Structure formats: C-alpha cells, structure tokens
C-alpha cells in the first residue's frame, strides 16, 4: 500500500552543532534501514529546500504512522501524507 | 533529470460525453506512450481526487514542458512542477 | 483501515431540477448501500454547508478511491482524504 | 450534540523531557476519562502528524469549550471545531 | 445556544432580473420571520461586501443547519459556522 | 458605529505564571469596564480556541483603535477588524 | 472618517462590448462625482491588475457601504474594506 | 527601472479555435515588439504551466501598466507585479 | 512615482522596555523626516493592528528600498510593496 | 538550464552583530563567486523586503541544490525554485 509523504525539516539555526550532527546521522541510518527493508522505495530531495518527497510502501496506516513518528527528526518535521491509488493509465508496476 | 509533478483535472461536469471519452482515451494513450519511452517512470492516483502525482525523467526543462503541454487534458489541468535532487540518504538509485 | 474524508458539493444553482433530484437520489441510495455494507461507518453534515465529514473503513486505498470515484455526485465534489491511524490514547475500539 | 474537532500539537522540541512526559501522561488520563464518560466517542491519529481528528458529544457549547480548554496540552494546541448536523443520508445512528 | 455565521452571497451578475428580485424578496421575508422568532438575534452587513455576519440562537445543530439550508439564497452562499461559548469576561448576558 | 473584531490570543506556554495571571486579570477588568461603558456590546468565546468574536460600538475609528491597542493582552493578540453596516433585512435595532 | 478599500474587477472576457463600455462609462462618472464631492480622496490603479486601492472619507459605515454597493461595477467586484485610524507618527493631516 | 511580473493565462478550454489562434498570434507579435524595443528584457515559460515570469524595463509605473493592460490576452490574465531594486551583491549589471 | 506599502510590525512582547522605546522613538523621527521631505505623503494606522498602510513618492525603486530598509523597525517588519499607476477615473492629482 | 528562485531571508533581529556581519559578508562573497562563474546570471532585490528573485543557470538539478544549500544564509532562508522553459515568444536568447 503506497503513501506519498512530503517532509519539511525545521532545524533551529542555533541548534548545538553536535546535537545537529547526531540527529542527522541517526536520521540517515534510520531512513536507510527502512529503504533496505523495502518500505521506503522513493526518496527525493526537493531542490533548494530542506524537504523531501517520499513514497512509503506499508501494510497498514498504523505501520506508516509508527515509521514516520519514529524518525529522529520527527519533532522538527512538518509532514503531509497522501494515500496513493493505482492510476488507470499506469502501464508498469509502480 | 527528475521532476515531481502534481496534476489536478478540472473537466466541466456538463462536458459532452463523447468529447470527454475521446479526451480521456487520447490522454491514456499519450501517457502510456511516454511511460513506455521511460520519461514518465511514476504515476499514482491521489486517492479520492481527479488528480495524480507523477515523476518525469527528462533531458531538459523544455522537454518536460513540451511533454506536459502536449497532454490532451492540458487545457483542463492545474499543474505544479517541482525539481527533484538526489537525497543524501538515498541508498538505491532513484 | 480507516480514512477520514471531507466532501464539498458544488452543484450549479441553475442545474436542471430533474437532473438535480435524480443525482441526489442516486447519491443517497449509493451512500446507504455502502453504509449498510459497513465501509462507510460515519457520515456527518457540516452545519451550514453542503459538505460532509465521513469515515470510510476499507481494505485498500484502491477500494477507497473506487468507492469515492463511483459517487454519482463525484464530478461535482471537492474531496480531501486523510489516513487515520490508531490514537495511543484511544480506549475503545474505533 | 456532536462536534468535529481537529487538534494539532506543537510541543517545542527542546521542552524538558520530564515536563513533556508528565504533560502527555496527564493528557492521556484526561482524554481517557472523557472517553469513558462518553463525551469523546471518536479519536483518531492523523497519519504522520502530531494531530488528531476527534468527535465530541456534549450537551452545550460551553461544555465543549471547557472540556477542550481543560486539556493539559491546550496551551500547545491549535484547535478547529466544526458543528456536525445529522446527514440526510445517514442510515445508522451516528 | 449561539452560533456565529458568515454568509457570502455569489449571485451571478447575469442572473435574470426577475429571478434575482424574487430571490432577494423571499430571502428578506424568510430572514425577518426568523429574526422575529428570536433565532436570528444579530445580522450585520459586512461593509463593502455582499456578505453578512450573523448570530443564530438555536436549540440544536440540526435546527441551525435546517434554518441555513432553508435560506432561499442558500445555493448561492458560502457559509462558515462557528460555535460560540460564553466568554469568561462577559458581564452582561449575551 | 459598529465594528466586528476577531481576537486570537497567543500567550507563550512558558510565560511566568504570575505574569500570566496578572495580564489576564487586568484584561478582564479592562474589558468589563468597556462593556459597562457600552462600547463593547458583544463578546463571545470561539469554542475550542483562545480567541473571541466581539462587536464594538464606538464614535470613531481612532477611538476603536485606542480601545484595542489599550488591551493589556494587545502585544499577544492577532486582531482583525471588520466595519459593520446596517443590513437591509434587519428588523430589530442591532 | 477614512476607509482603505481594495477593489478587484472581474468582468467576463466575453461580456457584450456595448454592455462593457456602458458599465465602465457609468462607473467613471459615478466615481468622479464622488471624488468631486470629496468622499473619495484617493484612487490609484494597482499596476498590472484590473484593481485599485482607494481611500474613502465618509461620515458613517452605512454611507460607505451604500457608496460602494452603488458602484455600477459592484456585481463584478471583490471588495476589501479596512478601517484607517490616525497614525501616531503622522505629521500632516491625512 | 525593473519590474518582475508573473502572468497566468486562463483561456477557457471551449474558446472558439479561431479566436484563440488570433489572440495568441496578436499576443506574440505584441510581446516581440516590446522585446525588440528593449522594455521586456526577460521572458521565461514556467515549466508545466500556461504562465510566465517576465522582467520589464520601463521609465514609469504608468508605462508598465499601459504595456501590461495592452496585452491582447490581458482580459484572460492574472498578473502579479513586483518592483525590483538593485541587489547589494549584484556584480554585473542586471 | 507612487508605491503603496503595507507594514506589519512584529515586536517580541518580551523585548527590553528601553530598547522598545528607543526603537519606536527613532522610527517616529525617521518617518517624520521622510514625511516632511515629501516622500512619504500618506501614512495611516490599520485599525486594531500594529500595522500601517502608506504611500511613498520616490524617484526610483532603489530609493524606495533604501528608505524602507533604513527604517529602525525594519528587522521586525513584514513589508508588502505595490506599484501604483494613475487611475483612468482619477479627477484630482493624487 | 534555467531555474527561477525566490529567497526570503529570516535573520533573527537579536542575532549577535558580529555573527550577522560575518554571515552577510560570506554570503556576498559566495554569491559573487557564483555570479562570476556564470551560474547566477540574475539577482534582484525585491523592493521593501529582505528577499530576492534570482535566476540560476546550471547543468543539473543536483548542482542547483548544492549551490543553494551551500549558501551561508541557507539555514535562515525560505527558498522556492521554479523550473524555467524557453518561452515560445522569446525573441532574444534568454
């Protein structure tokens, strides 16, 4: 089941440098774990912004929410989720 | 080069039925031609809306515009284009 | 799986009276069929507006989209879908 | 009498951990007391967001306001209330 | 029970003159009936706009919706309803 | 002369408790003085929000501004003023 | 008493040419009458838009509304009124 | 003097084909005349939209308005003008 | 050359009192110097808000920007500039 | 390949003066290096605002993002990127 997600990151510019680096490192590790597990098939950087478009592939909405709420950066994120249905013109598997 | 595109379709409810069916058929053929050509790798229906999220893979912005402006439904569309960069946490090729 | 849906109805005031009555009757029958089937557990009128808040209970996003796109009033609707997860404070089954 | 409520929680990321935990615990207890009392029949987590959709069942608007204003998290909330009327197509009691 | 209502009127400029005059006359009569019945205590014109702020005093939300949906101009209105609670600083009865 | 005013209060959650209590007490006293003086005839709490709808009755716009700018909570307010004209359907004096 | 007004004109592009010319001529005559009467002291064209910023000087809000509602173009206008108070830094009479 | 302008074109999809072609041809000729005259130095198509970003170089605001209001497509345009000042970091003449 | 400017002031409520008083005094002096110089002909307080509508009369856009950026309150302002053209119905010099 | 970029700068008014001066100096040097390299052909100050409109000329979207994310002021910026295609009426090379 596919969900489109936009994430905007709002890290305070005056955040302690070590805290920032640790957050970003843990976020990357967490994200790459999910990507390798196959539930985060698409992840793109929105050009010019500290934001991304992603597509998640999950078994339930609760699973989606737990994955997103578990992001180390979650407290600093604005997140918009959109449920994706199969498009009638789609020729190849998503 | 990847571009994220949101398309919202605004077909007048009182559009002649034959005109509507023709438009939609031509749109589907046009879209499937581009998908097979590899420049429209992702196309999802936004659940509950006559709208889609797509990702286009093109060689230039002019090419992207021509592909979008060539859509049979273009006169009835609201289109939002977002340029996609590679995300630093991306593990597998987009 | 639960989805919150807001539907705003935009029927042109000058729509032919018979067409309007038929549309509304078919919409009501369609909606009540789904309610009895258990996939439309909640349906409330937004006070003062030709709009409603609903909750759908479906097995997949495609099923949700097909149910919504099948509404007789769909061409006259603005629809917003929100995926609902279980709330950690929820005491009784949703 | 039913009211639809959207609550968005804005807890500062740098809030003292103990204060946060206490707030969330008191919020949960408060909410579960109201749910058991029957005045908070529906409570769903908006997937991906620190927000919820709820439906309150109260005897008056003052009662609704007092319940909401009494939420331990109230100072950190953005709240939107919508009055819900009975929908003409509703087959089963709300 | 008090509800604040904003109504914006969107009459097409090319509406048949007789139809317009009849609509407005029926709207005025309907509104004045409700005002005399005491359920429409406040009605002000928003300066410069074909819109009004009103306060309704009703026994239930269903009653409010029926009153609003019964307005002859309802098909041409955008309506926003806000539930009003007693203000803690209010010295005189609303 | 009547003006409709919406006031949204944004008190920082971490404001010193004594400062908060003093501000709110002075605000209440100030508001009740104006209500008794007849220039603040209507004051309602927007259900679920730290906000109010009010109607002021003043002799000039400067008087209105001075009354609003004089509110102890003014530095923490978002204020929207709307000039109210007499509605052609109004049966009883506002 | 001064009111700042923004007016946006929405004349349908396919409006009959003679009707358009007559409307615009009557609007100009009406506006110039009010300007000479001193109640429309400022009138500027918003560069690039079929819109204007104006300042009206009137004795009451009802007078303001009647002047605006009397504009021949009123049915085609979006109007926003803002009440203007004397600015504490203002050195010369407005 | 430089002005940034965004123009969005809203041609009705059912506009007579000949009228459309004539409008677009006249618009192109008009635009190219201004470009050659040097008052329209920059004109870019917003990818995916029937819209453009332009920069105009004019001697006065009235000149700018007349140029824009003279566009054959003007009745079908939404236009947003932004005045451009010299940027303190600008190394080469604009 | 005339420019319409809206300025919204966002002074933090907890700004040191002396700093606030000094800022406001310098802002007033600066503004009155420009008004006497004739480049700030109109300045009105938006009723109920810490904001103003102004009209500037300047020789160039760079001059306008420097005047605005030089305001002591500039770091605390949100500013919107609109270029004003002569209105075709204007009877008296602006 | 051309991209239109709007940048809004949000430097906290109470930022340490030396930090501010250093940031702005590094931003200017960085920007001028890119301008001389030809990838930042247009840079204009939006009159009255701490914001600019720019046009970037880059070989890829990743290059664009790296250039923008590398701006010393990036943590204090809101950035909006728009892809620019060649306009069919454009007479001279962009």
CSV table of C-alpha atoms in Angstrom, one decimal, chain D residues 16-80:
chain,number,residue,atom,x,y,z
D,16,UNK,CA,12.3,19.5,29.3
D,17,UNK,CA,11.9,15.7,29.0
D,18,UNK,CA,10.2,15.3,32.4
D,19,UNK,CA,7.7,18.1,31.7
D,20,UNK,CA,6.9,16.5,28.3
D,21,UNK,CA,6.3,13.1,29.8
D,22,UNK,CA,4.1,14.5,32.6
D,23,UNK,CA,2.1,16.6,30.1
D,24,UNK,CA,1.5,13.6,27.8
D,25,UNK,CA,0.6,11.3,30.7
D,26,UNK,CA,-1.9,13.8,32.1
D,27,UNK,CA,-3.3,14.4,28.6
D,28,UNK,CA,-3.9,10.6,28.1
D,29,UNK,CA,-5.6,10.2,31.5
D,30,UNK,CA,-7.8,13.3,30.9
D,31,UNK,CA,-8.7,12.1,27.5
D,32,UNK,CA,-9.5,8.5,28.6
D,33,UNK,CA,-11.7,9.8,31.5
D,34,UNK,CA,-13.7,11.8,28.9
D,35,UNK,CA,-13.9,8.8,26.5
D,36,UNK,CA,-15.2,6.6,29.3
D,37,UNK,CA,-17.7,9.3,30.2
D,38,UNK,CA,-19.0,9.0,26.6
D,39,UNK,CA,-18.4,12.7,25.6
D,40,UNK,CA,-15.4,11.8,23.4
D,41,UNK,CA,-16.7,9.0,21.2
D,42,UNK,CA,-14.1,9.2,18.4
D,43,UNK,CA,-10.4,9.9,18.5
D,44,UNK,CA,-8.1,9.1,15.6
D,45,UNK,CA,-4.4,9.9,14.9
D,46,UNK,CA,-3.9,11.8,11.7
D,47,UNK,CA,-1.2,9.6,10.0
D,48,UNK,CA,2.2,11.2,10.0
D,49,UNK,CA,1.3,14.2,12.1
D,50,UNK,CA,1.2,15.0,15.8
D,51,UNK,CA,-2.5,15.8,15.4
D,52,UNK,CA,-5.9,14.1,15.7
D,53,UNK,CA,-9.5,14.2,14.5
D,54,UNK,CA,-12.0,13.8,17.2
D,55,UNK,CA,-15.7,13.9,17.7
D,56,UNK,CA,-17.2,15.2,20.9
D,57,UNK,CA,-20.7,14.5,22.1
D,58,UNK,CA,-21.7,17.2,24.6
D,59,UNK,CA,-24.9,18.9,26.0
D,60,UNK,CA,-23.8,22.5,25.2
D,61,UNK,CA,-21.1,24.6,23.5
D,62,UNK,CA,-19.9,25.8,26.9
D,63,UNK,CA,-19.3,22.2,28.0
D,64,UNK,CA,-17.4,21.6,24.8
D,65,UNK,CA,-15.2,24.6,25.3
D,66,UNK,CA,-14.5,23.7,29.0
D,67,UNK,CA,-13.5,20.1,28.0
D,68,UNK,CA,-11.1,21.4,25.3
D,69,UNK,CA,-9.7,24.3,27.4
D,70,UNK,CA,-9.1,21.8,30.2
D,71,UNK,CA,-6.8,19.6,28.1
D,72,UNK,CA,-3.3,19.6,29.7
D,73,UNK,CA,-1.9,20.2,26.2
D,74,UNK,CA,-4.3,23.0,25.5
D,75,UNK,CA,-1.6,25.8,25.6
D,76,UNK,CA,0.3,23.9,22.9
D,77,UNK,CA,-2.7,23.1,20.7
D,78,UNK,CA,-4.2,24.6,17.6
D,79,UNK,CA,-7.9,23.6,17.7
D,80,UNK,CA,-10.5,23.8,15.0
